[in-house]
Amino acid sequence: MTRVAAVDCGTNSIRLLVADCTVSDGASGELVELDRRMTIVRLGQGVDKTGRLAPEALERTFAACRDYAAVIKELGAERVRFVATSASRDAENREEFVQGVLAILGVEPEVISGDQEAEFSFIGATKELAGATHVEKPFLVVDIGGGSTEFVVGEEHVRAARSVDVGCVRMTERHLVVDGVVTDPPTAEQVAAMRADIEAALDLVGQTVPLTGARTLVGLAGSVTTVAGIALGLPEYDSAAIHHARISYEQVREITDRMLTSTHAERAAVPVLHPGRVDVIGAGTLVLLAIMERTGAREVVVSEHDILDGIAWSIA
């Protein structure tokens, strides 16, 4: 058994998982969660436009790292791995980010490729589904992040993967922000332009990842889990209820319409919607809807286990 700490720093949020991992062989094992937490830091604020990480975004991220360092020390994790994704991969001043994390956590963040990100997501999402009898293979795992979305198809192992620069923050900033303010609600023209961008990205994905051959669509990350919480009518965010929930295409379509036609105040009043996602959830739901329409999936199996769990397994 190894006690590990995995940190996933994405475009919108930074997350920590401390867990005890027991690996019996290459294909199986047990992960016992000790602490899992998430902080919205919006590291990717403005990156799509400026190409740089904003000073205030870096400071929010470093503050979260200091909190996580205290948790890691308290729980006595033997190994720590810090993985950084889309925003820090794109930024000109990423070295400032790297040095800040190293000073706080004592490990250098690994700015991984989209393909590596996809593989971690696949392992984290499917390791416990691989032996289940109620889901069919192959899986298509989609991880809708802030800056990018990863697509991975496979059974026990990854068969094909692709990452594209379509995420809830990137789409919001590219299409829904006018003069520094998010349009509330977006216009039909803005939604159409965002949808065209997403469809073009799906065309790229389809060149390397078969989008129509999978038997089970597995959805990961905050946009998908939020959709699940809304669909289930939860009075507050409940990870246990959301994990492995099956959400129909009709539910996703209804929620997407609702998120894209409501005001900021109306979205903020949704109990399961994290304040940090209020402005970007419309774009996130539209990405999910477009994926379901392109693949023909009638439902999405929602997983709370994702890239963070994959990182933990990689340490063990």
Short mmCIF file of C-alpha atoms in Angstrom, two decimals:
data_model
loop_
_atom_site.label_atom_id
_atom_site.label_comp_id
_atom_site.label_asym_id
_atom_site.label_seq_id
_atom_site.Cartn_x
_atom_site.Cartn_y
_atom_site.Cartn_z
CA MET A 1 0.00 0.00 0.00
CA THR A 2 1.24 3.46 -0.92
CA ARG A 3 -0.23 6.75 0.30
CA VAL A 4 -0.18 9.17 -2.60
CA ALA A 5 -1.23 12.72 -3.34
CA ALA A 6 -2.37 13.65 -6.83
CA VAL A 7 -2.90 17.24 -7.93
CA ASP A 8 -4.64 18.14 -11.19
CA CYS A 9 -4.36 21.79 -12.18
CA GLY A 10 -6.65 22.62 -15.06
CA THR A 11 -7.84 25.77 -16.77
CA ASN A 12 -10.73 26.42 -14.39
CA SER A 13 -10.00 24.46 -11.21
CA ILE A 14 -7.26 22.80 -9.19
CA ARG A 15 -8.01 19.54 -7.40
CA LEU A 16 -6.35 17.32 -4.83
CA LEU A 17 -6.75 13.61 -4.11
CA VAL A 18 -4.95 11.90 -1.23
CA ALA A 19 -5.49 8.14 -1.28
CA ASP A 20 -4.09 4.79 -0.23
CA CYS A 21 -3.40 2.69 -3.33
CA THR A 22 -2.94 -1.05 -3.31
CA VAL A 23 -1.93 -2.59 -6.63
CA SER A 24 -2.28 -6.37 -6.93
CA ASP A 25 -1.28 -6.60 -10.58
CA GLY A 26 -1.10 -4.38 -13.64
CA ALA A 27 -4.85 -4.41 -14.26
CA SER A 28 -6.44 -4.26 -10.82
CA GLY A 29 -6.11 -2.74 -7.42
CA GLU A 30 -7.89 -0.72 -4.76
CA LEU A 31 -7.90 3.01 -4.18
CA VAL A 32 -9.14 4.22 -0.80
CA GLU A 33 -9.87 7.93 -0.81
CA LEU A 34 -8.73 9.93 2.22
CA ASP A 35 -9.28 13.49 0.99
CA ARG A 36 -10.61 14.93 -2.25
CA ARG A 37 -11.16 18.64 -2.78
CA MET A 38 -11.52 21.21 -5.53
CA THR A 39 -10.88 24.95 -5.74
CA ILE A 40 -11.97 27.19 -8.61
CA VAL A 41 -8.91 29.30 -9.46
CA ARG A 42 -9.56 30.13 -13.16
CA LEU A 43 -5.85 29.76 -14.00
CA GLY A 44 -6.75 30.07 -17.67
CA GLN A 45 -8.22 33.56 -17.24
CA GLY A 46 -7.49 35.41 -20.48
CA VAL A 47 -4.94 32.87 -21.79
CA ASP A 48 -6.79 32.33 -25.06
CA LYS A 49 -6.52 36.08 -25.77
CA THR A 50 -3.18 37.10 -24.24
CA GLY A 51 -1.16 33.89 -24.32
CA ARG A 52 -0.05 34.51 -20.72
CA LEU A 53 -1.14 33.49 -17.23
CA ALA A 54 -2.55 36.54 -15.43
CA PRO A 55 -0.82 37.57 -12.16
CA GLU A 56 -4.07 37.35 -10.20
CA ALA A 57 -4.79 33.90 -11.64
CA LEU A 58 -1.34 32.70 -10.59
CA GLU A 59 -1.84 34.05 -7.07
CA ARG A 60 -5.22 32.29 -6.72
CA THR A 61 -3.58 29.06 -7.84
CA PHE A 62 -0.61 29.43 -5.48
CA ALA A 63 -2.98 30.12 -2.57
CA ALA A 64 -4.78 26.85 -3.28
CA CYS A 65 -1.42 25.06 -3.51
CA ARG A 66 -0.50 26.32 -0.05
CA ASP A 67 -3.76 24.91 1.33
CA TYR A 68 -3.13 21.58 -0.41
CA ALA A 69 0.45 21.41 0.90
CA ALA A 70 -0.91 21.55 4.46
CA VAL A 71 -3.35 18.68 3.76
CA ILE A 72 -0.64 16.55 2.13
CA LYS A 73 1.67 17.07 5.10
CA GLU A 74 -1.08 16.34 7.63
CA LEU A 75 -2.06 13.06 5.95
CA GLY A 76 1.53 11.98 5.36
CA ALA A 77 1.47 11.22 1.66
CA GLU A 78 4.63 9.41 0.60
CA ARG A 79 4.56 10.47 -3.03
CA VAL A 80 3.16 13.56 -4.75
CA ARG A 81 2.51 14.11 -8.44
CA PHE A 82 1.33 17.44 -9.83
CA VAL A 83 -0.08 17.46 -13.34
CA ALA A 84 -0.92 20.66 -15.19
CA THR A 85 -3.13 20.75 -18.23
CA SER A 86 -4.37 23.05 -20.97
CA ALA A 87 -3.86 26.61 -19.66
CA SER A 88 -0.28 26.17 -18.46
CA ARG A 89 0.55 24.21 -21.60
CA ASP A 90 -0.43 27.22 -23.73
CA ALA A 91 1.06 30.07 -21.69
CA GLU A 92 4.23 31.99 -22.55
CA ASN A 93 5.06 32.56 -18.87
CA ARG A 94 4.51 28.96 -17.74
CA GLU A 95 7.97 28.93 -16.09
CA GLU A 96 6.66 31.38 -13.48
CA PHE A 97 3.90 28.90 -12.73
CA VAL A 98 6.35 25.97 -12.56
CA GLN A 99 8.69 27.71 -10.12
CA GLY A 100 5.82 28.84 -7.89
CA VAL A 101 4.43 25.33 -7.53
CA LEU A 102 7.89 23.87 -6.92
CA ALA A 103 8.51 26.35 -4.10
CA ILE A 104 5.20 25.52 -2.38
CA LEU A 105 4.79 21.76 -2.90
CA GLY A 106 8.34 20.63 -3.47
CA VAL A 107 7.50 18.95 -6.78
CA GLU A 108 7.71 20.32 -10.27
CA PRO A 109 4.41 20.37 -12.15
CA GLU A 110 4.35 18.16 -15.20
CA VAL A 111 2.83 20.06 -18.08
CA ILE A 112 1.48 17.04 -19.89
CA SER A 113 0.35 16.66 -23.47
CA GLY A 114 -3.28 16.28 -24.45
CA ASP A 115 -2.69 12.61 -25.22
CA GLN A 116 -1.23 11.98 -21.74
CA GLU A 117 -4.13 13.88 -20.20
CA ALA A 118 -6.56 11.66 -22.11
CA GLU A 119 -4.86 8.47 -20.97
CA PHE A 120 -4.97 9.47 -17.29
CA SER A 121 -8.65 10.35 -17.65
CA PHE A 122 -9.41 6.98 -19.24
CA ILE A 123 -7.62 5.00 -16.52
CA GLY A 124 -9.28 6.98 -13.74
CA ALA A 125 -12.77 6.68 -15.21
CA THR A 126 -12.77 3.06 -16.35
CA LYS A 127 -10.64 1.10 -13.90
CA GLU A 128 -13.67 0.24 -11.75
CA LEU A 129 -16.06 -0.02 -14.72
CA ALA A 130 -13.86 -2.52 -16.59
CA GLY A 131 -15.15 -5.49 -14.57
CA ALA A 132 -18.77 -4.33 -14.32
CA THR A 133 -21.47 -6.36 -16.06
CA HIS A 134 -23.98 -3.50 -16.40
CA VAL A 135 -21.92 -1.46 -18.88
CA GLU A 136 -20.84 -2.44 -22.37
CA LYS A 137 -17.44 -1.97 -23.99
CA PRO A 138 -15.79 -0.27 -25.71
CA PHE A 139 -15.95 2.96 -23.74
CA LEU A 140 -15.75 6.46 -25.15
CA VAL A 141 -14.50 8.69 -22.33
CA VAL A 142 -14.94 12.45 -22.74
CA ASP A 143 -13.33 14.82 -20.26
CA ILE A 144 -14.80 18.31 -20.75
CA GLY A 145 -12.38 20.69 -19.09
CA GLY A 146 -12.01 24.43 -18.98
CA GLY A 147 -9.62 24.80 -21.88
CA SER A 148 -9.76 21.50 -23.72
CA THR A 149 -11.76 18.32 -24.08
CA GLU A 150 -10.17 14.89 -24.22
CA PHE A 151 -11.67 11.98 -26.14
CA VAL A 152 -10.46 8.44 -25.47
CA VAL A 153 -11.85 5.17 -26.79
CA GLY A 154 -10.83 1.75 -25.54
CA GLU A 155 -11.70 -1.28 -23.46
CA GLU A 156 -9.12 -2.21 -20.81
CA HIS A 157 -6.53 -0.11 -22.63
CA VAL A 158 -6.58 3.06 -24.69
CA ARG A 159 -7.13 2.39 -28.38
CA ALA A 160 -7.24 5.98 -29.65
CA ALA A 161 -7.18 9.44 -28.09
CA ARG A 162 -7.40 13.07 -29.13
CA SER A 163 -7.42 16.39 -27.29
CA VAL A 164 -8.99 19.51 -28.81
CA ASP A 165 -9.05 23.11 -27.58
CA VAL A 166 -12.75 23.19 -26.79
CA GLY A 167 -13.62 23.69 -23.13
CA CYS A 168 -16.19 25.61 -21.09
CA VAL A 169 -13.88 28.53 -20.20
CA ARG A 170 -12.26 28.79 -23.63
CA MET A 171 -15.63 28.73 -25.44
CA THR A 172 -17.12 31.27 -23.03
CA GLU A 173 -14.22 33.70 -23.39
CA ARG A 174 -14.01 33.25 -27.16
CA HIS A 175 -17.70 33.64 -27.96
CA LEU A 176 -19.71 34.99 -25.02
CA VAL A 177 -17.55 37.80 -23.61
CA VAL A 178 -18.11 41.31 -24.98
CA ASP A 179 -16.04 44.21 -23.59
CA GLY A 180 -14.93 42.05 -20.69
CA VAL A 181 -18.45 41.03 -19.67
CA VAL A 182 -20.19 37.68 -20.25
CA THR A 183 -23.37 38.18 -22.30
CA ASP A 184 -26.27 37.27 -20.06
CA PRO A 185 -27.95 35.32 -21.54
CA PRO A 186 -26.03 34.78 -24.80
CA THR A 187 -27.58 35.71 -28.13
CA ALA A 188 -28.63 33.11 -30.68
CA GLU A 189 -25.76 34.28 -32.90
CA GLN A 190 -23.22 33.75 -30.11
CA VAL A 191 -24.53 30.26 -29.39
CA ALA A 192 -24.44 29.41 -33.11
CA ALA A 193 -20.81 30.55 -33.38
CA MET A 194 -19.87 28.53 -30.31
CA ARG A 195 -21.66 25.49 -31.70
CA ALA A 196 -19.80 25.84 -35.02
CA ASP A 197 -16.48 25.88 -33.16
CA ILE A 198 -17.43 22.73 -31.25
CA GLU A 199 -18.56 20.94 -34.41
CA ALA A 200 -15.29 21.79 -36.14
CA ALA A 201 -13.39 20.32 -33.19
CA LEU A 202 -15.49 17.15 -33.37
CA ASP A 203 -14.55 16.86 -37.05
CA LEU A 204 -10.89 16.87 -35.98
CA VAL A 205 -11.50 14.28 -33.28
CA GLY A 206 -13.27 12.00 -35.74
CA GLN A 207 -10.10 11.80 -37.84
CA THR A 208 -8.33 9.74 -35.15
CA VAL A 209 -10.97 8.63 -32.63
CA PRO A 210 -14.01 6.65 -33.84
CA LEU A 211 -16.96 8.57 -32.41
CA THR A 212 -19.76 6.17 -33.32
CA GLY A 213 -18.39 2.72 -32.43
CA ALA A 214 -18.38 2.88 -28.63
CA ARG A 215 -21.13 1.17 -26.62
CA THR A 216 -20.88 3.36 -23.50
CA LEU A 217 -20.28 7.12 -23.31
CA VAL A 218 -18.56 8.08 -20.02
CA GLY A 219 -18.52 11.77 -19.12
CA LEU A 220 -16.05 13.41 -16.76
CA ALA A 221 -15.34 16.74 -15.06
CA GLY A 222 -17.35 19.61 -13.64
CA SER A 223 -19.62 20.46 -16.55
CA VAL A 224 -20.82 16.84 -16.80
CA THR A 225 -21.19 16.25 -13.07
CA THR A 226 -23.09 19.53 -12.74
CA VAL A 227 -25.50 18.45 -15.50
CA ALA A 228 -26.02 15.20 -13.60
CA GLY A 229 -26.74 17.02 -10.34
CA ILE A 230 -29.31 19.23 -12.07
CA ALA A 231 -30.90 16.28 -13.86
CA LEU A 232 -31.20 14.36 -10.58
CA GLY A 233 -32.79 17.39 -8.88
CA LEU A 234 -30.29 17.32 -6.02
CA PRO A 235 -30.73 19.96 -3.30
CA GLU A 236 -26.93 20.16 -3.00
CA TYR A 237 -23.91 18.60 -4.66
CA ASP A 238 -23.77 14.91 -3.75
CA SER A 239 -20.79 13.05 -5.22
CA ALA A 240 -22.11 9.60 -4.25
CA ALA A 241 -25.44 10.20 -6.01
CA ILE A 242 -23.78 11.61 -9.11
CA HIS A 243 -21.10 8.93 -9.51
CA HIS A 244 -22.22 6.46 -12.22
CA ALA A 245 -25.58 8.20 -12.70
CA ARG A 246 -27.04 7.69 -16.18
CA ILE A 247 -28.30 10.91 -17.74
CA SER A 248 -30.38 10.74 -20.91
CA TYR A 249 -29.87 12.76 -24.08
CA GLU A 250 -33.27 14.40 -23.54
CA GLN A 251 -32.22 15.57 -20.07
CA VAL A 252 -28.94 16.98 -21.39
CA ARG A 253 -30.75 18.83 -24.18
CA GLU A 254 -33.27 20.35 -21.76
CA ILE A 255 -30.58 21.47 -19.31
CA THR A 256 -28.46 22.95 -22.13
CA ASP A 257 -31.43 25.00 -23.36
CA ARG A 258 -32.10 26.14 -19.82
CA MET A 259 -28.49 27.16 -19.11
CA LEU A 260 -28.16 29.06 -22.41
CA THR A 261 -31.38 31.03 -21.95
CA SER A 262 -31.19 31.86 -18.24
CA THR A 263 -29.64 34.87 -16.53
CA HIS A 264 -26.66 34.83 -14.22
CA ALA A 265 -28.95 35.15 -11.20
CA GLU A 266 -31.13 32.25 -12.36
CA ARG A 267 -28.11 29.98 -12.91
CA ALA A 268 -26.58 31.02 -9.58
CA ALA A 269 -29.78 29.88 -7.85
CA VAL A 270 -29.32 26.29 -9.04
CA PRO A 271 -28.34 24.40 -5.84
CA VAL A 272 -25.68 22.09 -7.31
CA LEU A 273 -24.00 24.75 -9.47
CA HIS A 274 -20.67 25.89 -8.03
CA PRO A 275 -20.33 29.70 -8.06
CA GLY A 276 -17.19 29.38 -10.17
CA ARG A 277 -19.14 27.64 -12.93
CA VAL A 278 -22.09 30.00 -13.20
CA ASP A 279 -20.68 31.91 -16.19
CA VAL A 280 -19.24 28.89 -18.04
CA ILE A 281 -21.81 26.13 -17.53
CA GLY A 282 -23.76 27.05 -20.68
CA ALA A 283 -20.72 26.41 -22.85
CA GLY A 284 -19.94 23.20 -20.97
CA THR A 285 -23.42 21.78 -21.45
CA LEU A 286 -23.35 22.69 -25.15
CA VAL A 287 -20.10 20.74 -25.60
CA LEU A 288 -21.69 17.69 -23.97
CA LEU A 289 -24.86 17.98 -26.05
CA ALA A 290 -22.88 18.25 -29.29
CA ILE A 291 -20.86 15.16 -28.37
CA MET A 292 -24.00 13.14 -27.65
CA GLU A 293 -25.55 14.21 -30.95
CA ARG A 294 -22.41 13.40 -32.92
CA THR A 295 -21.95 9.97 -31.31
CA GLY A 296 -25.64 9.06 -31.23
CA ALA A 297 -25.39 8.30 -27.50
CA ARG A 298 -28.79 8.04 -25.82
CA GLU A 299 -27.27 8.50 -22.37
CA VAL A 300 -24.03 9.43 -20.64
CA VAL A 301 -22.65 7.52 -17.65
CA VAL A 302 -21.24 10.15 -15.31
CA SER A 303 -18.04 9.43 -13.41
CA GLU A 304 -16.64 11.31 -10.45
CA HIS A 305 -13.41 9.38 -11.01
CA ASP A 306 -11.33 10.98 -13.70
CA ILE A 307 -7.86 12.29 -14.43
CA LEU A 308 -7.19 12.80 -10.72
CA ASP A 309 -7.71 9.11 -10.02
CA GLY A 310 -5.64 8.24 -13.06
CA ILE A 311 -2.78 10.35 -11.71
CA ALA A 312 -3.03 8.57 -8.34
CA TRP A 313 -2.89 5.16 -10.05
CA SER A 314 0.14 6.28 -12.05
CA ILE A 315 2.02 7.05 -8.83
CA ALA A 316 1.14 3.68 -7.31
#
